[in-house]
mmCIF file of C-alpha atoms in Angstrom:
data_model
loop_
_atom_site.group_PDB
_atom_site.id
_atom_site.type_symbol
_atom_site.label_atom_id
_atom_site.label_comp_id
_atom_site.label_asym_id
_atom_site.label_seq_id
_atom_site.Cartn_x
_atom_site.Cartn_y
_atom_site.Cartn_z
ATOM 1 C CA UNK A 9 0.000 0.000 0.000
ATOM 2 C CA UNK A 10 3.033 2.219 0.895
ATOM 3 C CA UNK A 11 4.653 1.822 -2.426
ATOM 4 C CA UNK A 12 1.574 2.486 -4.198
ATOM 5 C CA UNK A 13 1.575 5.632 -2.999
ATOM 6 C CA UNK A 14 5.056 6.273 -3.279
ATOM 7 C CA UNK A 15 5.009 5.635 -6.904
ATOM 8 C CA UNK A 16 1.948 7.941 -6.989
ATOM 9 C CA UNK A 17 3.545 10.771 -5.524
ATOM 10 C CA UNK A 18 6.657 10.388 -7.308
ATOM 11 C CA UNK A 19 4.111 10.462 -10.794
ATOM 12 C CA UNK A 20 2.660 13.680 -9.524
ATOM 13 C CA UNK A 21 5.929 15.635 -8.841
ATOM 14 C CA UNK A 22 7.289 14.830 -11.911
ATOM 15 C CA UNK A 23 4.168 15.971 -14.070
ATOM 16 C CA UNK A 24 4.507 19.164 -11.332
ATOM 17 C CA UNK A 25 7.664 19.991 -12.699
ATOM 18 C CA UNK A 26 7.581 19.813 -15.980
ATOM 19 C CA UNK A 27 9.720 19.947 -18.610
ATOM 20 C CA UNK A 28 13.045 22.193 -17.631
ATOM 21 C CA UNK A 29 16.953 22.484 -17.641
ATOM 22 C CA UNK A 30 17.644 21.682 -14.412
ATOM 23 C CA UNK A 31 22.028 22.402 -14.728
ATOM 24 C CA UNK A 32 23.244 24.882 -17.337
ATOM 25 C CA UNK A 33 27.225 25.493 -16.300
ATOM 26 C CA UNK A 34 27.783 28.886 -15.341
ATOM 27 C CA UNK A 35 29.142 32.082 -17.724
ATOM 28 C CA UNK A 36 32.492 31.313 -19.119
ATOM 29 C CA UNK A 37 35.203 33.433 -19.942
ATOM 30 C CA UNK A 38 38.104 32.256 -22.371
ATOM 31 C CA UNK A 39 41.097 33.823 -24.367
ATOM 32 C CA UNK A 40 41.674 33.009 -27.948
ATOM 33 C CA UNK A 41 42.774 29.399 -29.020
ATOM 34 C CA UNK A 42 41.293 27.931 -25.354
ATOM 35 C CA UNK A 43 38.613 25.064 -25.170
ATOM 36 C CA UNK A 44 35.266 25.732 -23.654
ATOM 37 C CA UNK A 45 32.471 22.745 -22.574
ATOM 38 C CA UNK A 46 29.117 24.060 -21.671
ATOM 39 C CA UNK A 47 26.717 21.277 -19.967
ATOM 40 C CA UNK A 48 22.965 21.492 -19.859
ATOM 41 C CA UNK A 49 20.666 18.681 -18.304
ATOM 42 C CA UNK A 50 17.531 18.506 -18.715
ATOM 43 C CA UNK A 51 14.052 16.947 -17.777
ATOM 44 C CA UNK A 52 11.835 16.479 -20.373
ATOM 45 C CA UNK A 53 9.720 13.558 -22.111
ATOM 46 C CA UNK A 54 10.944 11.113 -24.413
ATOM 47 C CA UNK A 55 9.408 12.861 -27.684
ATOM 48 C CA UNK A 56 10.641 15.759 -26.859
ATOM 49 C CA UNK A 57 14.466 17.255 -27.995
ATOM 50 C CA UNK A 58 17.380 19.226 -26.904
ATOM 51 C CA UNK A 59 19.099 21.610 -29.319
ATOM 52 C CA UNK A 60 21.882 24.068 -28.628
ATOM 53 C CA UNK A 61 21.646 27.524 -30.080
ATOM 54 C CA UNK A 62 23.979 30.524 -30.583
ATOM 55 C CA UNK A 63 22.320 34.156 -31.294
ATOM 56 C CA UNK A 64 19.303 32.241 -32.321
ATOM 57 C CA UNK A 65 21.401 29.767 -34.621
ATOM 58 C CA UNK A 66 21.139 26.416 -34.140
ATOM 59 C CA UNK A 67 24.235 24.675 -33.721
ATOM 60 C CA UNK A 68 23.232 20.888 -32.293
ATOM 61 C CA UNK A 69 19.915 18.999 -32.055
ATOM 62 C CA UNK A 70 19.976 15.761 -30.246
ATOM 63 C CA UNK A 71 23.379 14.273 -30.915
ATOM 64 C CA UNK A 72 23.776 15.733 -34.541
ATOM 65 C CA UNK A 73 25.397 19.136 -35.397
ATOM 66 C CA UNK A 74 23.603 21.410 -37.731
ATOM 67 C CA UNK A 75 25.992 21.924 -39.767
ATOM 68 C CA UNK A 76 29.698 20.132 -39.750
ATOM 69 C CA UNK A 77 32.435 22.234 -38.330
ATOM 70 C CA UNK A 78 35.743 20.279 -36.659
ATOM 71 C CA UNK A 79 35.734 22.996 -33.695
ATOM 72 C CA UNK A 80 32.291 21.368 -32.365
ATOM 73 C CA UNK A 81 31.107 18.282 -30.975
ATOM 74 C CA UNK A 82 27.804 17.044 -29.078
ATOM 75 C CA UNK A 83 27.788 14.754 -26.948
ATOM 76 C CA UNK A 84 24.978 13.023 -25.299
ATOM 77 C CA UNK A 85 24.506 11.295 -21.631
ATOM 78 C CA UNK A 86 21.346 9.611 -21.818
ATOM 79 C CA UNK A 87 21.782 8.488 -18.523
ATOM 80 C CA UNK A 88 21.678 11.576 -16.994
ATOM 81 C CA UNK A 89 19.670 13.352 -19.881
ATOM 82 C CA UNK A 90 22.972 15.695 -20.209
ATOM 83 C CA UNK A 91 23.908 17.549 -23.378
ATOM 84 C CA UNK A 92 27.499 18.663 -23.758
ATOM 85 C CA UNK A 93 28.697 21.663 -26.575
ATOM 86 C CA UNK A 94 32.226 20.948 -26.960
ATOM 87 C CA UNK A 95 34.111 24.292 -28.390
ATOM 88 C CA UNK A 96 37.734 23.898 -29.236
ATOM 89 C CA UNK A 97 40.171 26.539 -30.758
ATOM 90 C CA UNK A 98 37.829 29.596 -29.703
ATOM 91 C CA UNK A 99 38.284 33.136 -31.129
ATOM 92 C CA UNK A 100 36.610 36.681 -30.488
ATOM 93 C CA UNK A 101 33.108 35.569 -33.222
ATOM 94 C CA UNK A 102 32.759 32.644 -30.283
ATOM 95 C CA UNK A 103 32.016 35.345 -27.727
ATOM 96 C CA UNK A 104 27.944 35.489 -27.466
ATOM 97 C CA UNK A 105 25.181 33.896 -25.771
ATOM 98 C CA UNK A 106 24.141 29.939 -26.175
ATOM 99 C CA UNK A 107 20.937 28.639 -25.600
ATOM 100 C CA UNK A 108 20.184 25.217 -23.992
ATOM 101 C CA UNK A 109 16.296 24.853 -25.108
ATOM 102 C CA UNK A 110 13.721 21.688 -25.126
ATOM 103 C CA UNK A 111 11.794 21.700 -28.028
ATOM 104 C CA UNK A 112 8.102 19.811 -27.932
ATOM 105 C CA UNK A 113 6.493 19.080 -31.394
ATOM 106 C CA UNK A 114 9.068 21.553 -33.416
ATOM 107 C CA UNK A 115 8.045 24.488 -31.280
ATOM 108 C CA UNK A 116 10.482 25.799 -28.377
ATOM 109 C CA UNK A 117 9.678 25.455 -25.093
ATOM 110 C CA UNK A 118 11.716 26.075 -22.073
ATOM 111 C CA UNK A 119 15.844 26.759 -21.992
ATOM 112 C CA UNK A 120 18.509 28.465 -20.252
ATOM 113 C CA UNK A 121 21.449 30.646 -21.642
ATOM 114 C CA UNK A 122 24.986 30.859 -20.684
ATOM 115 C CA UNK A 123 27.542 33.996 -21.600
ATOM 116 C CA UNK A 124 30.621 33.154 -23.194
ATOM 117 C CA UNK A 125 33.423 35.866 -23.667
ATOM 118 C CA UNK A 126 36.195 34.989 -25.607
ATOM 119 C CA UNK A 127 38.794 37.996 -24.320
ATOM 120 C CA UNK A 128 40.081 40.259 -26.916
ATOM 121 C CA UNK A 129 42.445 43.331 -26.469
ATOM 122 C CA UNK A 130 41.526 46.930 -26.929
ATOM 123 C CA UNK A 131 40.403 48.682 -29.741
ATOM 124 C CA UNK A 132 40.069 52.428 -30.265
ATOM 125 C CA UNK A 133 36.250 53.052 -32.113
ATOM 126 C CA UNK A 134 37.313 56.078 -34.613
ATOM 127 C CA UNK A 135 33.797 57.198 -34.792
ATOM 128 C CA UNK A 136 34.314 60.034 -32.804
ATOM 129 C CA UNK A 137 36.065 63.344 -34.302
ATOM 130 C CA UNK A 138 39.781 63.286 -33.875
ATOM 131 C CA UNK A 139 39.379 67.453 -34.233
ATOM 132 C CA UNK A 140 37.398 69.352 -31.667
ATOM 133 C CA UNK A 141 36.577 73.116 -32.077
ATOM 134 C CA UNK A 142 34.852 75.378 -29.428
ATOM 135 C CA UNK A 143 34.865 78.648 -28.389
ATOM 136 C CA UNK A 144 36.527 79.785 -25.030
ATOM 137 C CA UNK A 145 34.340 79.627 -22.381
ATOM 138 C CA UNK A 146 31.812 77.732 -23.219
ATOM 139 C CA UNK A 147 31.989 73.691 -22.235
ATOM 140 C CA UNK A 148 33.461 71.092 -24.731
ATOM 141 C CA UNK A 149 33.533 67.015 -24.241
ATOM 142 C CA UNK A 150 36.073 64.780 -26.141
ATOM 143 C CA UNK A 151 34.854 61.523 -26.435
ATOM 144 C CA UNK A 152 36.515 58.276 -26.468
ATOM 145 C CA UNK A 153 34.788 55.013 -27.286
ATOM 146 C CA UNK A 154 36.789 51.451 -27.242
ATOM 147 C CA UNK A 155 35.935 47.746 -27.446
ATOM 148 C CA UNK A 156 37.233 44.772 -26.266
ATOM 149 C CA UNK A 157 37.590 42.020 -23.515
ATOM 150 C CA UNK A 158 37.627 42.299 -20.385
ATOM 151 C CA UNK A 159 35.593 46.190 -21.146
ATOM 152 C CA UNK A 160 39.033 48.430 -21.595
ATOM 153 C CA UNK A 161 39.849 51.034 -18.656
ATOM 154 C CA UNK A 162 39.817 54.347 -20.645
ATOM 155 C CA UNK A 163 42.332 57.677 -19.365
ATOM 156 C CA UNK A 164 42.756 61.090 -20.713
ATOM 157 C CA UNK A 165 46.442 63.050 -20.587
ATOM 158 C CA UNK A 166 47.805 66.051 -22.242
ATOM 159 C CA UNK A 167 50.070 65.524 -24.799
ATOM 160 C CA UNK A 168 52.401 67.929 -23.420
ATOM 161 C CA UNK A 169 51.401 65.746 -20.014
ATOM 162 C CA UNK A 170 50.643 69.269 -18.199
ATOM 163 C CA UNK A 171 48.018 68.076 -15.462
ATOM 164 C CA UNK A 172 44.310 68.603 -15.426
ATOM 165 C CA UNK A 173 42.774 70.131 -12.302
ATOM 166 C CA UNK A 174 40.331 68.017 -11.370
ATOM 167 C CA UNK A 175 37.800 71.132 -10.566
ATOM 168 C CA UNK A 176 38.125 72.182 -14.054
ATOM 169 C CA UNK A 177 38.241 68.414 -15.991
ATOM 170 C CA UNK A 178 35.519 66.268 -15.585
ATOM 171 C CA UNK A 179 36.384 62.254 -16.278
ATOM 172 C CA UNK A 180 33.265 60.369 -17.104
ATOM 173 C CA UNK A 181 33.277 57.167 -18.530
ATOM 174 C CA UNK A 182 35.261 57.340 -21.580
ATOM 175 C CA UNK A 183 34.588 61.000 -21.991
ATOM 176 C CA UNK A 184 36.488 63.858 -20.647
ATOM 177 C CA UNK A 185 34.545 67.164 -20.360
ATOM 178 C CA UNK A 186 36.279 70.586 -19.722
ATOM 179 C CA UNK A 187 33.346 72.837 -18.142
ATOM 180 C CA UNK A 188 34.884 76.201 -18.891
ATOM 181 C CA UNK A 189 37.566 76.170 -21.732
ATOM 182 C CA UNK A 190 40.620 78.646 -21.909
ATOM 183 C CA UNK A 191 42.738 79.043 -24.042
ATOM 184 C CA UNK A 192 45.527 77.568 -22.495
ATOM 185 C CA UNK A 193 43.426 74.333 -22.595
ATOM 186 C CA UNK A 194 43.588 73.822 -26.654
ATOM 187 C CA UNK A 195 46.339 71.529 -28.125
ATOM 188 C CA UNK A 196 46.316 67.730 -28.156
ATOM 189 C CA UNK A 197 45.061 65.399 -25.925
ATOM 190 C CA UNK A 198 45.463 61.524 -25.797
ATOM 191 C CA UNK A 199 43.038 59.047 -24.964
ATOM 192 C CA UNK A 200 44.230 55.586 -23.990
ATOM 193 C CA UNK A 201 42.594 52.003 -23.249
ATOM 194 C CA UNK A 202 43.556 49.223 -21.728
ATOM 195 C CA UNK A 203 42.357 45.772 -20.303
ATOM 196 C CA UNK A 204 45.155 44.121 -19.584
ATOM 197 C CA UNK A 205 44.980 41.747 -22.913
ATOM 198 C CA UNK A 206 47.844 42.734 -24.744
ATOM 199 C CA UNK A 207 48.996 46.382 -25.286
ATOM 200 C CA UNK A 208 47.220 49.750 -24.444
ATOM 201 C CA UNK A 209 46.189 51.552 -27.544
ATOM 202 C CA UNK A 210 45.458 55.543 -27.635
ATOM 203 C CA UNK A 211 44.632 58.219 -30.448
ATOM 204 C CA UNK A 212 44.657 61.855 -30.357
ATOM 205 C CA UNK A 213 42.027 64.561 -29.784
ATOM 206 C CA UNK A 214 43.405 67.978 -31.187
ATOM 207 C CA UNK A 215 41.058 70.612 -28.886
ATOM 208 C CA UNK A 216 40.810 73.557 -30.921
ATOM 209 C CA UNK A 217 39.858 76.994 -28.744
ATOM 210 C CA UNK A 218 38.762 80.248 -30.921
ATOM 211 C CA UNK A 219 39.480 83.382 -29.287
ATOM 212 C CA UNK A 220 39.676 86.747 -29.493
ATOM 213 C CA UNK A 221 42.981 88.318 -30.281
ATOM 214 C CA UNK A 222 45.515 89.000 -26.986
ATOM 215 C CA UNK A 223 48.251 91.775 -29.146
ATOM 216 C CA UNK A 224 51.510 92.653 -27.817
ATOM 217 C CA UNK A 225 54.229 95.358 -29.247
ATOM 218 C CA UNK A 226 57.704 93.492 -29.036
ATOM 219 C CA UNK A 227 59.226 96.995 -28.448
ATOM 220 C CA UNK A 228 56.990 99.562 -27.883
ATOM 221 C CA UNK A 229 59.627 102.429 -28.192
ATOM 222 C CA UNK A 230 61.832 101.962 -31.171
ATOM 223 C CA UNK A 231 64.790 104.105 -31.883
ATOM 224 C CA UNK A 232 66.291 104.900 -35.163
ATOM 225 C CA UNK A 233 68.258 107.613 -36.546
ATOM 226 C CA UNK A 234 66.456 109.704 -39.629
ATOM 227 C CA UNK A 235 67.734 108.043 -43.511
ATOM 228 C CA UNK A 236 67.803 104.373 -41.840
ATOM 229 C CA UNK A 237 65.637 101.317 -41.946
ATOM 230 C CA UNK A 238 63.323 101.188 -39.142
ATOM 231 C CA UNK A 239 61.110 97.955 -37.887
ATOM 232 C CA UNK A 240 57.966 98.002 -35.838
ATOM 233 C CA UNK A 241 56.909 94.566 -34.598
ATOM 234 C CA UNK A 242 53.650 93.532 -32.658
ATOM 235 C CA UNK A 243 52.258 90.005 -32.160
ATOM 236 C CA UNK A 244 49.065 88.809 -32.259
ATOM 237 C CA UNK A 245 47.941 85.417 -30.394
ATOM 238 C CA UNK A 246 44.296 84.180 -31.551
ATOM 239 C CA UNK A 247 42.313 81.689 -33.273
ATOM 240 C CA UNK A 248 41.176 82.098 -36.039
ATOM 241 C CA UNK A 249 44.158 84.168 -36.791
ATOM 242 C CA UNK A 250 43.281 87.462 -36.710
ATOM 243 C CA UNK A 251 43.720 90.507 -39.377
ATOM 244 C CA UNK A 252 46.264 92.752 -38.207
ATOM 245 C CA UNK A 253 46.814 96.597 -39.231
ATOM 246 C CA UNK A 254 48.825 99.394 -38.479
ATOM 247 C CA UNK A 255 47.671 102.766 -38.118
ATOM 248 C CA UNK A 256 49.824 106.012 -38.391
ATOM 249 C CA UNK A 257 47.935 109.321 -37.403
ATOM 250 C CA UNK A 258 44.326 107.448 -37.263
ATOM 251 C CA UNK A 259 44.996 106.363 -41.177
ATOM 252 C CA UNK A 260 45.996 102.821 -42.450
ATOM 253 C CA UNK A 261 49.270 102.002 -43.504
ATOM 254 C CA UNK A 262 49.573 100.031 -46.937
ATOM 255 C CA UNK A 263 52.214 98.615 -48.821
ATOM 256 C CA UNK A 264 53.986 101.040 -50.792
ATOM 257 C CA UNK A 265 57.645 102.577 -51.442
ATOM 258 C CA UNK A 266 58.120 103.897 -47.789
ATOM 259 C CA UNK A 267 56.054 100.970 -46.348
ATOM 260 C CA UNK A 268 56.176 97.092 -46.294
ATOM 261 C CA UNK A 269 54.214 95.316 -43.736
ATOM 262 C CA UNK A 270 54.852 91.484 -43.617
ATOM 263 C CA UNK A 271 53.689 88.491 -41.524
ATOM 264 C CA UNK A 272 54.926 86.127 -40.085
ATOM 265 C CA UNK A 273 53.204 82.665 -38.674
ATOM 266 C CA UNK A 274 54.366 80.402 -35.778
ATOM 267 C CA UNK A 275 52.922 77.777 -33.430
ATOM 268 C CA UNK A 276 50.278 78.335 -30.684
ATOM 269 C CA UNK A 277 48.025 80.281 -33.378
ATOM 270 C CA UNK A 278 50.743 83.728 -33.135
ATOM 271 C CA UNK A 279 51.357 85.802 -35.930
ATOM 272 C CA UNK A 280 53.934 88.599 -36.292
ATOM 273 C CA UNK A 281 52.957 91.552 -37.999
ATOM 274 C CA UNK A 282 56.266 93.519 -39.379
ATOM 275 C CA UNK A 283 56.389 97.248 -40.364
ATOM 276 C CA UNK A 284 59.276 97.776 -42.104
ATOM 277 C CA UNK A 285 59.893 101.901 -43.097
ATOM 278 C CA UNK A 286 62.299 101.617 -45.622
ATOM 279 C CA UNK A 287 64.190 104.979 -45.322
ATOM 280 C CA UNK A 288 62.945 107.056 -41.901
ATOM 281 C CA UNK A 289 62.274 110.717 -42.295
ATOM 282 C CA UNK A 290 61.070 113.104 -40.181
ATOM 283 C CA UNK A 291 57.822 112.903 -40.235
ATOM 284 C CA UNK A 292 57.602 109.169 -39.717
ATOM 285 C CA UNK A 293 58.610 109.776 -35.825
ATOM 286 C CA UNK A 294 55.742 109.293 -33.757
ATOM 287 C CA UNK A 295 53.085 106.979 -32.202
ATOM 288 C CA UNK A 296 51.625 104.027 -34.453
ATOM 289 C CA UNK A 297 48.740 102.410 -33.588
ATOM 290 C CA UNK A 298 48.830 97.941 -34.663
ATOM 291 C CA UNK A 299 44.956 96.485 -33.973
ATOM 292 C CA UNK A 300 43.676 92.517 -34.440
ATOM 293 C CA UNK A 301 40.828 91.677 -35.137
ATOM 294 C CA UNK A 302 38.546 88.402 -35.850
ATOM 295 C CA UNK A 303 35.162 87.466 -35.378
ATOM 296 C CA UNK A 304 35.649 87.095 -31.423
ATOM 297 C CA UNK A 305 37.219 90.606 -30.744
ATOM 298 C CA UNK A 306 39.416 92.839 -31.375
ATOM 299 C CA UNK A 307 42.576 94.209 -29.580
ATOM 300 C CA UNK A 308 45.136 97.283 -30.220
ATOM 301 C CA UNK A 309 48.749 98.268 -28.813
ATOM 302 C CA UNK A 310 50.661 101.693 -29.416
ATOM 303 C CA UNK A 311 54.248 101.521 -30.474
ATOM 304 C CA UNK A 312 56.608 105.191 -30.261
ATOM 305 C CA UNK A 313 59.160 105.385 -33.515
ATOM 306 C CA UNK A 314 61.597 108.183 -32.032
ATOM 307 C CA UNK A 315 64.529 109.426 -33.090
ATOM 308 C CA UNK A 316 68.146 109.145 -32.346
ATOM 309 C CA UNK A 317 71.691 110.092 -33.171
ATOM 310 C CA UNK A 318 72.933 106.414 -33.590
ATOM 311 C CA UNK A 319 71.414 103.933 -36.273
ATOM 312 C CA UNK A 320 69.707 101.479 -34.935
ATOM 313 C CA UNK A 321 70.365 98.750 -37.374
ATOM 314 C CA UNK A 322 70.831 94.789 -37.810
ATOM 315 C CA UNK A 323 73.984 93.789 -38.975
ATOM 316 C CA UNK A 324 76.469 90.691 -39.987
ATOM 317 C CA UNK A 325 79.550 91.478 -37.917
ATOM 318 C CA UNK A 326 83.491 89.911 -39.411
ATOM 319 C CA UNK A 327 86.067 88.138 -37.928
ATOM 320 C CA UNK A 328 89.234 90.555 -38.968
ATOM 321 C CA UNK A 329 91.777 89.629 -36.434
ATOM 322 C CA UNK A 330 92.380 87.430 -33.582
ATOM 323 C CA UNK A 331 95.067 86.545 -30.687
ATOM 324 C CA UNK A 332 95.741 84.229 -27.832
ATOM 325 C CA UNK A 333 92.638 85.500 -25.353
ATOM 326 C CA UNK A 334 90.723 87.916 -27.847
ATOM 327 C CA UNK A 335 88.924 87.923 -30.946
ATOM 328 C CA UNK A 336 88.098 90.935 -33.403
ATOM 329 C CA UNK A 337 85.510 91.456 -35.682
ATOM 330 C CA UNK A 338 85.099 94.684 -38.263
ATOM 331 C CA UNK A 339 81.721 96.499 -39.402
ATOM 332 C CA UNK A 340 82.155 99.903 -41.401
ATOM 333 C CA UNK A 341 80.893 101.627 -38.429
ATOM 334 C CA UNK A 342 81.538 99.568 -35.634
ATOM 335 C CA UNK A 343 85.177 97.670 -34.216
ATOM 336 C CA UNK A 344 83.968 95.561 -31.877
ATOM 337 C CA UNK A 345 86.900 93.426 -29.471
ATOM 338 C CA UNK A 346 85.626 90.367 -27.720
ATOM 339 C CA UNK A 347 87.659 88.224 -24.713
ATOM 340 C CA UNK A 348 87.349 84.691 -25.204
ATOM 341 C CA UNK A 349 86.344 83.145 -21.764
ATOM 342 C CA UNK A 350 85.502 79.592 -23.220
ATOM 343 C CA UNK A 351 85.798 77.768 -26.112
ATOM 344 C CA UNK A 352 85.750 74.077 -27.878
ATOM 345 C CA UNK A 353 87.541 72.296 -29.878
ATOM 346 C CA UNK A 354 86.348 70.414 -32.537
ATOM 347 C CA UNK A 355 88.333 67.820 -34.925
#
C-alpha cells in the first residue's frame, strides 16, 4: 500500500515539474585558441528534444550538429539526460550567448542561456572626431569610445602631459569634459585604453579653442636715426588668426615705397605683424597704432618710432683679427673686441 503511494507521488511531482533544464554550467570566460564545454541537463519527455543555439542559430539537435564544423562536438549522456557543446580553438566571433532549449512538437519550449566571452584586447572606435573646435568659455567634451575584452579602462592626458585640475576636468566614462575652456586648454590630448589583454592603444584629440585676439608690441619704443631702416613689430595670439593693421595718425598704412608690412606665422596660433619703413624721415617719428581683429574681438597696442643720433640697425659682424685671449671682428661703423672666456675644440 506504501509503495503504491510512493510511486503515486513520485508520478505527480514529476508531471509538477515539468519539462526544464535543471544544470546549465555557469558564464564562461576564455582567451583566444582555449577550449570551452558548456553542460545542460535537462528533464523532459521522451518525444521531446534538446538543441543548442547561438544568437538564435542552431548549432546541435539531439546528438547531430547542424551543420559540420571540426571545432564542435555534441555529446549526449542519456543516462543523466545531459547535453554537452564541446568548443575547441575559440576566437573573439565565439564570444555570445548559447541557448540550452527543449523543443516539444518543433516548437520551443523552455531553456537556459549561458555567456561566453572569448577575451580580446583593446580597440580604439574612430567614430568620434579626432578634431574638436569650441569657443573659449563655453563647455566642450572629447569623447573616447573602445571595445574589447575584459571592457578596456579608458584615461585622458595632455600631450604635453601638463596636469588637469580636477575642478576644471571632468572624467566620465570614456569621456572627458572641460566645463569652462581657456585658451591655455587647446592643443592635443590623448586618450588611452587598456584591459590588460595585450597592449594599451590611444589616439589623439586635437582641442581647438577660438578666441579673441591677446596683441603685444615686441618693443613699444623703437629708436632709429632719420635716412635708416626702421622695424615696428607687434604680435598677435588668436584663433582664427586674426587681421592685423597698423595705423599712423588714425589712417591705415599700406604697402607702398616707404612701407612694407609682412607676416609672419608660428605655433600656438601667433602671428607677427612687421612694419618695415624703408628709409625714416622726419615725419615718420611718432606713435603708431597695430589692432587685431577676428570674429571674437578685437585688440590694439601703441608703439613710439623716435629718433636718435645712432642707427639702430641689424647687422652681420666679421672676424678681422684674432690673438691668444681675444677675438676681433670689423663692421664699417663699428670695431667691436671680444675676450674669449671659453671655447671648444672640434676635430
Amino acid at each position: 500500500m506504501n509503495y503504491k503511494i510512493l510511486i503515486f507521488v513520485v508520478t505527480l511531482a514529476n508531471l509538477c515539474m515539468g519539462e526544464q533544464v535543471t544544470y546549465i554550467s555557469p558564464p564562461q570566460t576564455k582567451n583566444p585558441g582555449e577550449s570551452v564545454v558548456f553542460n545542460c541537463t535537462v528533464q523532459k519527455e521522451e518525444r521531446s528534444t534538446v538543441s543548442w543555439k547561438k544568437d538564435q542559430n542552431t548549432l546541435s539537435i539531439e546528438n547531430l550538429l547542424a551543420s559540420p564544423d571540426s571545432r564542435f562536438k555534441i555529446i549526449v549522456d542519456t543516462a543523466t539526460s545531459t547535453y554537452s557543446l564541446h568548443i575547441l580553438d575559440l576566437n573573439k566571433d565565439d564570444s555570445g550567448k548559447y541557448r540550452c532549449q527543449i523543443n516539444k512538437n518543433m516548437q520551443e519550449n523552455v531553456g537556459k542561456e549561458i555567456d561566453l566571452q572569448v577575451t580580446r584586447p583593446p580597440i580604439i572606435l574612430d567614430s568620434n572626431e579626432n578634431n574638436v573646435r569650441t569657443v573659449e568659455g563655453q563647455a566642450v567634451t572629447l569623447l573616447c569610445a573602445a571595445d574589447g575584452y575584459p571592457r578596456p579602462e579608458i584615461t585622458w592626458k595632455r600631450d604635453d602631459n601638463e596636469l588637469m585640475s580636477s575642478k576644471e576636468f571632468i572624467f566620465k566614462g570614456s569621456n572627458l569634459t572641460i566645463l569652462q575652456v581657456k585658451k591655455e586648454d587647446r592643443g592635443h590630448y590623448i586618450c588611452e585604453a587598456s584591459n590588460g589583454i595585450g597592449n594599451k592603444v590611444s589616439k589623439k584629440v586635437l582641442l581647438e579653442v577660438s578666441f579673441a585676439p591677446i596683441l603685444s608690441a615686441k618693443r613699444p619704443k623703437v629708436g632709429q636715426k632719420e635716412g635708416y631702416e626702421a622695424k615696428l613689430i607687434c604680435k598677435s595670439v588668436s584663433y582664427p588668426p586674426a587681421a592685423i593693421s597698423f595705423l599712423y595718425n588714425d589712417k591705415v598704412i599700406s604697402n607702398n615705397e616707404h612701407y612694407q608690412i609682412e607676416y609672419q606665422g608660428s605655433v600656438n596660433e601667433e602671428t607677427e605683424a612687421i612694419l618695415t619703413l624703408r628709409e625714416v624721415k622726419k615725419h615718420h617719428y611718432g606713435e603708431y597704432l597695430c589692432k587685431a581683429k577676428n570674429q571674437f574681438g578685437n585688440a590694439e597696442t601703441r608703439l613710439e618710432l623716435f629718433e636718435q643720433e645712432m642707427p639702430n640697425e641689424i647687422f652681420t659682424l666679421f672676424q678681422r683679427s684674432s690673438g691668444h685671449r681675444f677675438i676681433g671682428f670689423h663692421h664699417y661703423y663699428y670695431a667691436i673686441v671680444c675676450t674669449v672666456i671659453f671655447f671648444r675644440l672640434f676635430y
